[in-house]
Short mmCIF file of C-alpha atoms in Angstrom, two decimals:
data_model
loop_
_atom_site.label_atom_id
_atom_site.label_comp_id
_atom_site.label_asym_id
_atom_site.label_seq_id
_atom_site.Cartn_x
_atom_site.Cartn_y
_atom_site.Cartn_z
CA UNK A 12 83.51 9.42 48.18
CA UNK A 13 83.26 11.71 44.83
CA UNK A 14 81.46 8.11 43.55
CA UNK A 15 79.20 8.04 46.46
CA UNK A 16 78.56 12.26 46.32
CA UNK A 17 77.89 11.76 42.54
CA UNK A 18 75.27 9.05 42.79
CA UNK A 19 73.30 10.32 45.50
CA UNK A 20 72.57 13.44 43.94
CA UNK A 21 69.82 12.22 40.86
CA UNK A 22 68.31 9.99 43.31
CA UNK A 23 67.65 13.11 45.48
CA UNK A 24 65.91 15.12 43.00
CA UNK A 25 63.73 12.06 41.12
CA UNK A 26 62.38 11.80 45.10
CA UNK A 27 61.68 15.32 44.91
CA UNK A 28 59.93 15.08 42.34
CA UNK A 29 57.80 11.78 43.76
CA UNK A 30 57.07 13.88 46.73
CA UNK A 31 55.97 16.84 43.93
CA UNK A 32 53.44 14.80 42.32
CA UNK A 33 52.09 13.11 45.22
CA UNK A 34 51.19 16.75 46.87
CA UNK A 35 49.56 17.82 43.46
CA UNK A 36 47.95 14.95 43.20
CA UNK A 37 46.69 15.06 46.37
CA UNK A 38 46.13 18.56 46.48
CA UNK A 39 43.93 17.82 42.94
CA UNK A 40 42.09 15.28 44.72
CA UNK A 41 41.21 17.22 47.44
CA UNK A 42 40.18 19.65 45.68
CA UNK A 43 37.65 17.79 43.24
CA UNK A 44 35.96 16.10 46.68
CA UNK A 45 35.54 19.85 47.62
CA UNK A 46 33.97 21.45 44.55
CA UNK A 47 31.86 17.76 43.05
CA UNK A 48 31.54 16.02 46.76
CA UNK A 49 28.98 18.37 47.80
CA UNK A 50 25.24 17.72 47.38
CA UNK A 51 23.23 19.26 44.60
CA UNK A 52 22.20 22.74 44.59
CA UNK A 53 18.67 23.00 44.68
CA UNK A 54 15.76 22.61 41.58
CA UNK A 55 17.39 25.02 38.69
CA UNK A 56 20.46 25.30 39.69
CA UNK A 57 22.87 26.24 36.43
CA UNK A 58 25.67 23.56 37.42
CA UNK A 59 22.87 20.35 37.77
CA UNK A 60 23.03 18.65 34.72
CA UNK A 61 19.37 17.57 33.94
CA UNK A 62 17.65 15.86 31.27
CA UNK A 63 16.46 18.61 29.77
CA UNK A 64 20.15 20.11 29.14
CA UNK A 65 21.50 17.14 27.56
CA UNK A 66 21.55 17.32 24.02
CA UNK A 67 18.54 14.77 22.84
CA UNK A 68 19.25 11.13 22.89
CA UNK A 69 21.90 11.29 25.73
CA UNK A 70 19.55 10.34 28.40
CA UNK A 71 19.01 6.97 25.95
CA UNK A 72 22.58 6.84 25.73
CA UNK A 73 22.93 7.24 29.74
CA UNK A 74 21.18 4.81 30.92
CA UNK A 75 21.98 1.87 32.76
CA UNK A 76 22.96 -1.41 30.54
CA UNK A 77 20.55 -4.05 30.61
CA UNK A 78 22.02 -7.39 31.68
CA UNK A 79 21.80 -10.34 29.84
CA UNK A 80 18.99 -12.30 32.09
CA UNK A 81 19.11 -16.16 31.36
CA UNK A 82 15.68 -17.37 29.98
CA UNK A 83 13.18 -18.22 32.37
CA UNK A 84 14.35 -15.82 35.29
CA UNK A 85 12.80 -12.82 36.13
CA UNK A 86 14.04 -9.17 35.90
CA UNK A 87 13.64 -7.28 38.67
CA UNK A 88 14.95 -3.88 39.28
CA UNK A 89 15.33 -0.74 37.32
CA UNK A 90 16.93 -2.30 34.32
CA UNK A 91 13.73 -4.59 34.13
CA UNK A 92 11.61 -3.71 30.93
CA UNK A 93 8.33 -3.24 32.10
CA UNK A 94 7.33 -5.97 29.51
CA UNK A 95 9.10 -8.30 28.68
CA UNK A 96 9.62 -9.40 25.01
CA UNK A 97 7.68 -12.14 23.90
CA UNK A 98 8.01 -14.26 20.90
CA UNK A 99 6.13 -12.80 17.58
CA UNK A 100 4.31 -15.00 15.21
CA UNK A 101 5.10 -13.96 12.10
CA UNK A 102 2.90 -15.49 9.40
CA UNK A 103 4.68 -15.82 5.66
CA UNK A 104 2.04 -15.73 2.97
CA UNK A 105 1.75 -19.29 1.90
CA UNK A 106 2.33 -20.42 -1.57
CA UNK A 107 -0.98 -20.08 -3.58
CA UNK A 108 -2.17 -23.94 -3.58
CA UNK A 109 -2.73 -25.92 -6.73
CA UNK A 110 -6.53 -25.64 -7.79
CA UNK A 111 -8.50 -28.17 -7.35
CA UNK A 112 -10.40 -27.39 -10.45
CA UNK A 113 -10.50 -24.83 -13.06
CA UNK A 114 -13.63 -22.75 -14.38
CA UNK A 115 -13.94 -21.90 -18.11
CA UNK A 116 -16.32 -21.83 -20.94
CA UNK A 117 -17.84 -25.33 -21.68
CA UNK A 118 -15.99 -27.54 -23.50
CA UNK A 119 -15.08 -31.67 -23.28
CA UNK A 120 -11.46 -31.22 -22.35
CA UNK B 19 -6.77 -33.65 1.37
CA UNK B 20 -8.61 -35.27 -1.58
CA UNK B 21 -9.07 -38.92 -1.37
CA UNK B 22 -11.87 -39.39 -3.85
CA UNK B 23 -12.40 -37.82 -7.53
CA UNK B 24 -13.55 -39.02 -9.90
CA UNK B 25 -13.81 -37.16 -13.90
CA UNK B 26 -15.75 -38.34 -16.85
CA UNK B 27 -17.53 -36.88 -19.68
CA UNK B 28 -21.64 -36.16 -19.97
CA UNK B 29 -23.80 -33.37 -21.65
CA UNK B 30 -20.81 -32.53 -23.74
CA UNK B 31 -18.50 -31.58 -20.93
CA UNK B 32 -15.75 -32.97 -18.96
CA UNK B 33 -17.32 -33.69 -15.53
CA UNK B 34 -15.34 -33.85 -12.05
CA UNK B 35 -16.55 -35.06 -8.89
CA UNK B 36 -14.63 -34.93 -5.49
CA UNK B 37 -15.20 -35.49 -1.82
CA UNK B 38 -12.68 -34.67 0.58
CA UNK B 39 -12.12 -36.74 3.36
CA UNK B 40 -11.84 -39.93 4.97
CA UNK B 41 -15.71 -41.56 4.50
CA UNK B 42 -15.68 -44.87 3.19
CA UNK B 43 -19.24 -44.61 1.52
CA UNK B 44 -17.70 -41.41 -0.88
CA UNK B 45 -16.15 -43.80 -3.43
CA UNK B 46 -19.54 -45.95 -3.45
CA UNK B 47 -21.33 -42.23 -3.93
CA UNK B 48 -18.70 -40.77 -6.88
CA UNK B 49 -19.09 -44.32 -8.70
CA UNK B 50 -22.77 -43.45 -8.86
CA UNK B 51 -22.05 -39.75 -10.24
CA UNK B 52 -21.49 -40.63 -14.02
CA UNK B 53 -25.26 -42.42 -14.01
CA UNK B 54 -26.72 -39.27 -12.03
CA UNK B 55 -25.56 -37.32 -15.07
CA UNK B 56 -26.75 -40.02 -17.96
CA UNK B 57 -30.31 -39.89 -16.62
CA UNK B 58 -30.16 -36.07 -16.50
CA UNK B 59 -28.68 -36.17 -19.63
CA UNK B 60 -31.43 -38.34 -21.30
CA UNK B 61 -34.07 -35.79 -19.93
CA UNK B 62 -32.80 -32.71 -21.11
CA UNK B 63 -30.26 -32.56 -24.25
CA UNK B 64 -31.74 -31.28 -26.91
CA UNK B 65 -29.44 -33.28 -29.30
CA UNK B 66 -31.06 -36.89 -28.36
CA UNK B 67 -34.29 -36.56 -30.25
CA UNK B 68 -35.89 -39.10 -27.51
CA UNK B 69 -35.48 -36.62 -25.05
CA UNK B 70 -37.90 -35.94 -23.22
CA UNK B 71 -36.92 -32.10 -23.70
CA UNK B 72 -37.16 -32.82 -27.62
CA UNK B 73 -40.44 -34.55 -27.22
CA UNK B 74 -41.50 -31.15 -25.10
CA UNK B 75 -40.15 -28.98 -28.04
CA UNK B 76 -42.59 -31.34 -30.78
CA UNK B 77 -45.61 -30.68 -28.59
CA UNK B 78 -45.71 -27.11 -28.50
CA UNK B 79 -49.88 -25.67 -28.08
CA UNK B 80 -50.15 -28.91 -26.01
CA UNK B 81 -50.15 -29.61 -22.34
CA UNK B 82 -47.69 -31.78 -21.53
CA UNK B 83 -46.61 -33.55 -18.17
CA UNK B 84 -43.04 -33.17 -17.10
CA UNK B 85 -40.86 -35.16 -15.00
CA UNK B 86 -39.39 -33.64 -11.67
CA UNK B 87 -36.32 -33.71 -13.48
CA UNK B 88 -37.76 -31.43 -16.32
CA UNK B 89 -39.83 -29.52 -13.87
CA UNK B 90 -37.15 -28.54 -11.65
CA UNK B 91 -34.63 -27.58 -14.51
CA UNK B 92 -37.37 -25.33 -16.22
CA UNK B 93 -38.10 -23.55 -13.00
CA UNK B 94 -34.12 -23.09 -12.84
CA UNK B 95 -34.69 -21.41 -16.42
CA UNK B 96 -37.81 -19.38 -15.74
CA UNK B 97 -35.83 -17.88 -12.35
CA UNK B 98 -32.85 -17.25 -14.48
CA UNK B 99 -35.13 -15.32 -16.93
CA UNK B 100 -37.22 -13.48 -14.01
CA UNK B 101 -33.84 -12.67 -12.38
CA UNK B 102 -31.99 -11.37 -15.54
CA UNK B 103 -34.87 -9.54 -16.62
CA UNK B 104 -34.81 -12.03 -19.55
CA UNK B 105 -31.31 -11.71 -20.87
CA UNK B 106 -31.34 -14.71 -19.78
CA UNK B 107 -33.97 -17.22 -21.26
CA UNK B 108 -34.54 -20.64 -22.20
CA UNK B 109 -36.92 -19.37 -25.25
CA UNK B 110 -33.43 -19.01 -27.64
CA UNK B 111 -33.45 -22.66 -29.22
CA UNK B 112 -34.65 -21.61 -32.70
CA UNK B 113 -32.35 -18.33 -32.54
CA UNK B 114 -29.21 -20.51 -31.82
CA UNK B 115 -30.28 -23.37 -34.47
CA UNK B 116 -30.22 -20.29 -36.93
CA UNK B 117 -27.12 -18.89 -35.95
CA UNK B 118 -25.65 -23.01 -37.19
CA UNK B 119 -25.53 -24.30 -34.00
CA UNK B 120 -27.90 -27.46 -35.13
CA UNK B 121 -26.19 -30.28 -34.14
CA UNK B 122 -23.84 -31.36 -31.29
CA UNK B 123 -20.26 -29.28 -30.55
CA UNK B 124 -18.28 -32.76 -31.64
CA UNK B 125 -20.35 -33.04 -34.80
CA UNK B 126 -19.19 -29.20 -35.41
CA UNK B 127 -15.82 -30.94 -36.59
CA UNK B 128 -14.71 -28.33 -39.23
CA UNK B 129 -16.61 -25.04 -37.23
CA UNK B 130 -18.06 -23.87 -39.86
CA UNK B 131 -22.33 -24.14 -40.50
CA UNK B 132 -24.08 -24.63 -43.23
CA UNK B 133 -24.88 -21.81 -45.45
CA UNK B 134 -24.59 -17.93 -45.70
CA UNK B 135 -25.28 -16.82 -42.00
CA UNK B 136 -29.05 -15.95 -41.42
CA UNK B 137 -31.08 -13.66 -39.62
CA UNK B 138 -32.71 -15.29 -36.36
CA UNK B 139 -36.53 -14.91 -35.92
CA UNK B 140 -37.08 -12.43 -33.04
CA UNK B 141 -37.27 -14.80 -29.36
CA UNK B 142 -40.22 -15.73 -28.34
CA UNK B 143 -41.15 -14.65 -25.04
CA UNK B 144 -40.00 -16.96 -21.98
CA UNK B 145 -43.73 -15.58 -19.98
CA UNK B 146 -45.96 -16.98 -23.09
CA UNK B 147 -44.81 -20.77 -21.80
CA UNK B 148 -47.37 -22.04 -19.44
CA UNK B 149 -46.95 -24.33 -16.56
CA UNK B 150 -48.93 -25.76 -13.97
CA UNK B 151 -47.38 -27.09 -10.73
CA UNK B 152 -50.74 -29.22 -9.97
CA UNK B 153 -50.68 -31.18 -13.02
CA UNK B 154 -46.93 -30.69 -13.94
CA UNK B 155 -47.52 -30.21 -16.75
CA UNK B 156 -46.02 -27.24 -19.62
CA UNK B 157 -47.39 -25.70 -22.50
CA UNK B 158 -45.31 -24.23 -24.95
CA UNK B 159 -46.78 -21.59 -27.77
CA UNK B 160 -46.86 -22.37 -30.70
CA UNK B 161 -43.07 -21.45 -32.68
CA UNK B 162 -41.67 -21.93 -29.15
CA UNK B 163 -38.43 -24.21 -28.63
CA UNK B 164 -36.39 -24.16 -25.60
CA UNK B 165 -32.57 -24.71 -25.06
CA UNK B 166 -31.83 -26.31 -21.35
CA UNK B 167 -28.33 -26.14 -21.65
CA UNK B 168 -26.46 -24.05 -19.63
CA UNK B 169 -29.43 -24.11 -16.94
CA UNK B 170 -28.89 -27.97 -16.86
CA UNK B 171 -25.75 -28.22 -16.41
CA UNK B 172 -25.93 -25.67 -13.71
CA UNK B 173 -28.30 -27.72 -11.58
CA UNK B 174 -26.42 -31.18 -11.95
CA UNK B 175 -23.58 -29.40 -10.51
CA UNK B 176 -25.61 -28.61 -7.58
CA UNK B 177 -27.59 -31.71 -7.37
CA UNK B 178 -24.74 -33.90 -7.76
CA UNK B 179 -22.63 -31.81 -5.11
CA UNK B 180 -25.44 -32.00 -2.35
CA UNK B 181 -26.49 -35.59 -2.81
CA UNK B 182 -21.92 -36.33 -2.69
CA UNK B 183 -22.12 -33.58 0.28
CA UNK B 184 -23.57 -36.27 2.46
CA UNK B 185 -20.42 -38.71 2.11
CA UNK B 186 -18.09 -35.56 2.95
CA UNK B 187 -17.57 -31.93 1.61
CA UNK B 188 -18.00 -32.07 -2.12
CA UNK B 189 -16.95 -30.26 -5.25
CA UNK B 190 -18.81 -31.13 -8.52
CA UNK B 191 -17.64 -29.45 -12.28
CA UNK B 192 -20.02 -29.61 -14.75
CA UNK B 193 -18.10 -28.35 -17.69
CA UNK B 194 -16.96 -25.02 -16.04
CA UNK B 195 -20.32 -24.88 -13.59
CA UNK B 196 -18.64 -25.62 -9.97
CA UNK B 197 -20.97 -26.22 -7.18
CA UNK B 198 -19.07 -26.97 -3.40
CA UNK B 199 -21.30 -28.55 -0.50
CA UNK B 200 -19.38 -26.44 1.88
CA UNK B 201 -15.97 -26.03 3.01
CA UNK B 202 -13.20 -28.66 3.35
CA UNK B 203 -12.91 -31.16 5.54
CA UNK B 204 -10.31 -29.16 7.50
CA UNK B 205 -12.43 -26.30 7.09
CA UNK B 206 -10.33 -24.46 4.54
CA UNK B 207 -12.16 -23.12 1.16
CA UNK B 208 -11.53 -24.76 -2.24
CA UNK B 209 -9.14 -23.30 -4.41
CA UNK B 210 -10.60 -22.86 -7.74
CA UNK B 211 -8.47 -21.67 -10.75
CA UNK B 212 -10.19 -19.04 -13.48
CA UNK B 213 -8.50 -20.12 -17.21
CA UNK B 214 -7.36 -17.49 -19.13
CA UNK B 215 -9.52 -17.34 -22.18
CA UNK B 216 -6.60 -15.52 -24.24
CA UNK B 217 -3.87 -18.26 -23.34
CA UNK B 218 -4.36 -22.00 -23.22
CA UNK B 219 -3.42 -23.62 -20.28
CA UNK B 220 -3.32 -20.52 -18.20
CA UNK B 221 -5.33 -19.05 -15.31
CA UNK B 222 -5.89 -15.27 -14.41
CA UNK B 223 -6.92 -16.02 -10.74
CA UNK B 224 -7.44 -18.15 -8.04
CA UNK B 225 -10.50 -18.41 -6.22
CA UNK B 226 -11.11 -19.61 -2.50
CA UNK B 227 -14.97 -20.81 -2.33
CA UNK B 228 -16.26 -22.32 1.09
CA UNK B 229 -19.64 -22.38 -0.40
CA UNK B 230 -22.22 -22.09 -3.48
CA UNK B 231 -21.07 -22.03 -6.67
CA UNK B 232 -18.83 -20.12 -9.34
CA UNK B 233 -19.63 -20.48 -13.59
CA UNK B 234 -17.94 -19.48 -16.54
CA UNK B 235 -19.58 -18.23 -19.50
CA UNK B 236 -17.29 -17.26 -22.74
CA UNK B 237 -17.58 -17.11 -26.42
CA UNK B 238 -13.55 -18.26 -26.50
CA UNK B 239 -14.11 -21.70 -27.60
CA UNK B 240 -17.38 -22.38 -28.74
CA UNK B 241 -17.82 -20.13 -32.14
CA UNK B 242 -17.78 -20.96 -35.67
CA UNK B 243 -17.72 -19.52 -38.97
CA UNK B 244 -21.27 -19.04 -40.67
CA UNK B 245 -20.79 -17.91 -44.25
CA UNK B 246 -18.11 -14.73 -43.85
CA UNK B 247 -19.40 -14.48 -39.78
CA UNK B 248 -17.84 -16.12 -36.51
CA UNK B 249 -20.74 -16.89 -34.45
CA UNK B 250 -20.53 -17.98 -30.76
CA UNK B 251 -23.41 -20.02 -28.70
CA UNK B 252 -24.59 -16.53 -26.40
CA UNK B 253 -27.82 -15.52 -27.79
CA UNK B 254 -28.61 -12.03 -27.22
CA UNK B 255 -32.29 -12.23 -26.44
CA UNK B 256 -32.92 -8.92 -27.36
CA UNK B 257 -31.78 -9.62 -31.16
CA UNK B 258 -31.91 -13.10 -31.10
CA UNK B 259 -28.13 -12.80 -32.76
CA UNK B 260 -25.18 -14.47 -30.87
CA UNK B 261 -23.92 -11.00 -28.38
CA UNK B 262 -22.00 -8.47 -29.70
CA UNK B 263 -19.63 -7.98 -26.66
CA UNK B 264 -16.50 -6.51 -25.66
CA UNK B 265 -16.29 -9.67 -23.02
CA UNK B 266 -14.26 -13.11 -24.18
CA UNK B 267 -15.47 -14.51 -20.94
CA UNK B 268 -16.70 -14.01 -17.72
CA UNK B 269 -16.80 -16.06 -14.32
CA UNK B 270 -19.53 -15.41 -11.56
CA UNK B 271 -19.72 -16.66 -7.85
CA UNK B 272 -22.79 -17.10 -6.68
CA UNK B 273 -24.76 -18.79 -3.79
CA UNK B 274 -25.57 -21.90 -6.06
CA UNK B 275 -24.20 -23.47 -9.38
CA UNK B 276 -27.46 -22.03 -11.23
CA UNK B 277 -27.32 -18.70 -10.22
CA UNK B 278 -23.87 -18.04 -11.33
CA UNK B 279 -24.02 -19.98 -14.71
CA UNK B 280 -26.89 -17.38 -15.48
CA UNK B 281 -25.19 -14.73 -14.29
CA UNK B 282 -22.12 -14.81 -15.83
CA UNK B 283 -24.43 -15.46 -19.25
CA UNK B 284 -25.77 -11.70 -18.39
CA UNK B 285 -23.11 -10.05 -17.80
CA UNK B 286 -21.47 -11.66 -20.77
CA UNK B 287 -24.42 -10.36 -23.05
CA UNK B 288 -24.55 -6.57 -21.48
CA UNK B 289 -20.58 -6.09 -21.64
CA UNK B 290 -17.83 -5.15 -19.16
CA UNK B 291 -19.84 -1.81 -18.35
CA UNK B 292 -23.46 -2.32 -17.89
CA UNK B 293 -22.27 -6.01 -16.77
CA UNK B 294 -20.08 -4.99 -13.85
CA UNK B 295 -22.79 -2.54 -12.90
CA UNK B 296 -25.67 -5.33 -13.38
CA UNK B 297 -23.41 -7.62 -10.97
CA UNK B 298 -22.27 -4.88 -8.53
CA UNK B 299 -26.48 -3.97 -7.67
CA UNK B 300 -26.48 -7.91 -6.68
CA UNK B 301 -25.49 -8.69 -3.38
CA UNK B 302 -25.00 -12.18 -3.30
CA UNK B 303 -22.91 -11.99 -6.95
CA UNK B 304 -19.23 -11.82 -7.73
CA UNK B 305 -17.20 -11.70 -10.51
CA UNK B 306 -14.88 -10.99 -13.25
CA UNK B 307 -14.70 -10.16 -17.16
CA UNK B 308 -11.56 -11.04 -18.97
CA UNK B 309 -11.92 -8.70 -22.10
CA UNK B 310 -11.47 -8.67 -26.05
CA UNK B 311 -8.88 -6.34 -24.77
CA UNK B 312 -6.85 -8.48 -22.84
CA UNK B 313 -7.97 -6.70 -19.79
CA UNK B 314 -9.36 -8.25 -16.79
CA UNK B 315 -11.85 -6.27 -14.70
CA UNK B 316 -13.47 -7.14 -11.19
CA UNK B 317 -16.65 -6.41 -9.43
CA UNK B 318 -15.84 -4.70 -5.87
CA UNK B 319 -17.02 -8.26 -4.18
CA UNK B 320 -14.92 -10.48 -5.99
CA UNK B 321 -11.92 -9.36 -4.02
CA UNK B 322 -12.45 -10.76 -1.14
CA UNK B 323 -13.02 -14.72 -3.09
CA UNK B 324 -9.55 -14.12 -5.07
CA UNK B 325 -7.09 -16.55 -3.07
CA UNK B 326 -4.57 -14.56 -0.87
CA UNK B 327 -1.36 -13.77 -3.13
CA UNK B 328 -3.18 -14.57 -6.19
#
């Protein structure tokens, strides 16, 4: 019996303590759907984050990924550059040709 | 691609003649090149005393009746004169025979004349020479010899590049006077090299002609020793002495061979200064001075025929 007394008891308390966190994380849930579930406060409110209060280059930073799009198949959607990338032709100066000729003061040779 | 050239040596040059393309009549037309040149030759060096230049220069006070050959070559030489203002002239024969240069380059073995050097005679006036297009026929004064030279050589390039142009786009050297029928055959320009009169074997730019012609006129490599003087074959009309410039050479683009062998003699003779200036108030002329110095300048124009890179 003293066995059975003695092992009950920590099981007891570690379901107390289950039960504890469960309510405050419940409790925590609960109360983030209540102060971010509701709709956005009208045009200037101080707690809508805009564009113009992120620091600059976080909008960039924000936006959605762009998929990788197999080539061939058109983007569509918000992701979809509004052109698309084409190939560049990139010219390399060509090598100076050998002269066919070469002008200089008169001479036989 | 060049499929046809062909090189030889006339009027004391090395000649080279090329047509690019694929016509099967071009190496029939280059194999006829080297007697083009002989029969030019025969009409207008002054070193074959047959000539019928020499013959000219032993009738002077007398009308005599040219060839078209002669005829055409002169009027090359009086338009060089008119155009130059006569810095340019064919009037300089006795002037250049003074300054040693009496006899031909080859027979110059040991570049150095005969005697103490001398003082020229002044140059006779190129408008004095008569000539009358009904009767063909010239008159020199009296005293008056003329060189054909330069101007010759200038209009065989041309010639010989127009009659080639017919058996594909042509290129035609005359001892440093180029003349090109037109572009390419696949419509690209002809890259032509500028030596570097300071370094043998070297060029200081490459040119990209579609059209016309580009000359070089230096006193790097023909000049001799005349007594305790180095002379060069440039006569300064206006002294009648060989020109005392700060230019070693000087190459000219130009609409025709002609144009730009007697240009790049004036702007030789005035210097890098008044020559760049002289070129610069011509709008159809290009070109560049490679100085004493070691400089090279350009006229504003010849940028845009200087091969891309170059």
């Amino acid at each position: 019996m003293n066995v059975q007394a003695t092992s009950k008891r920590p099981n007891g308390g570690r379901a107390s303590l289950k039960t504890l966190i469960t309510v405050g994380a419940l409790a925590a849930t609960a109360l983030g759907w209540l102060l971010f579930g509701k709709p956005d406060s009208a045009e200037g409110s101080s707690t809508a984050p805009t564009e113009a209060t992120l620091p600059p280059g976080w909008a960039e930073l924000l936006a959605p990924l762009p998929t990788l799009v197999p080539p061939g198949v058109a983007m569509v959607g918000p992701s979809a550059p509004a052109t698309q990338p084409a190939l560049r032709r990139v010219s390399l100066p060509a090598p100076a040709p050998k002269p066919v000729t070469i002008t200089r003061s008169s001479r036989r040779k | 691609m060049i499929v046809h050239r062909f090189e030889f040596e006339a009027m004391g040059s090395r000649i080279l003649a090329v047509v690019d393309g694929l016509d099967r009549r071009a190496e029939a037309r280059l194999a006829e090149v080297p007697g083009w040149f002989e029969t030019w030759e025969d009409c207008l060096s002054r070193f074959r005393p047959e000539s019928e230049l020499s013959r000219l220069n032993r009738s002077a006070g007398k009308d005599v009746s040219v060839s078209g050959v002669l005829w055409d070559v002169l009027a090359v030489a009086f338009e060089a004169a008119q155009s130059t203002g006569g810095l340019v002239q064919p009037t300089i024969l006795e002037a250049l025979q003074t300054a040693g240069y009496d006899r031909t380059w080859e027979s110059m073995g040991s570049r150095v004349a005969e005697g103490a050097a001398r003082v020229a005679p002044p140059v006779q006036d190129w408008r004095l020479v008569e000539r009358n297009p009904h009767t063909r026929s010239v008159r020199l004064p009296a005293g008056t010899s003329l060189d054909l030279g330069g101007f010759g050589k200038g209009w065989a390039a041309d010639k010989a590049a127009r009659r080639l142009g017919t058996a594909g786009p042509a290129l035609v050297d005359a001892g440093g006077d180029i003349a090109v029928s037109g572009p390419r055959e696949d419509g690209q320009p002809w890259p032509i090299g500028v030596a570097d009169p300071g370094k043998d074997g070297e060029t200081i730019a490459l040119l990209s002609i579609r059209s016309g012609g580009v000359a070089t006129s230096g006193r790097d490599y023909k000049r001799w020793r005349q007594g305790e003087v180095w002379r060069h074959h440039l006569i300064d009309p206006r002294t009648g002495q060989p020109a005392e410039t700060d230019i070693l050479a000087t190459t000219v683009v130009a609409p025709s061979a002609r144009a730009a062998e007697a240009a790049a003699k004036a702007v030789l003779i005035l210097g890098s200064r008044d020559g760049l200036r002289w070129l610069e108030a011509h709008q159809r002329l290009a070109g560049l001075a490679a100085l004493e110095s070691g400089r090279v300048v350009f006229s504003r124009r010849m940028t845009s025929y200087l091969w891309s890179g170059s």
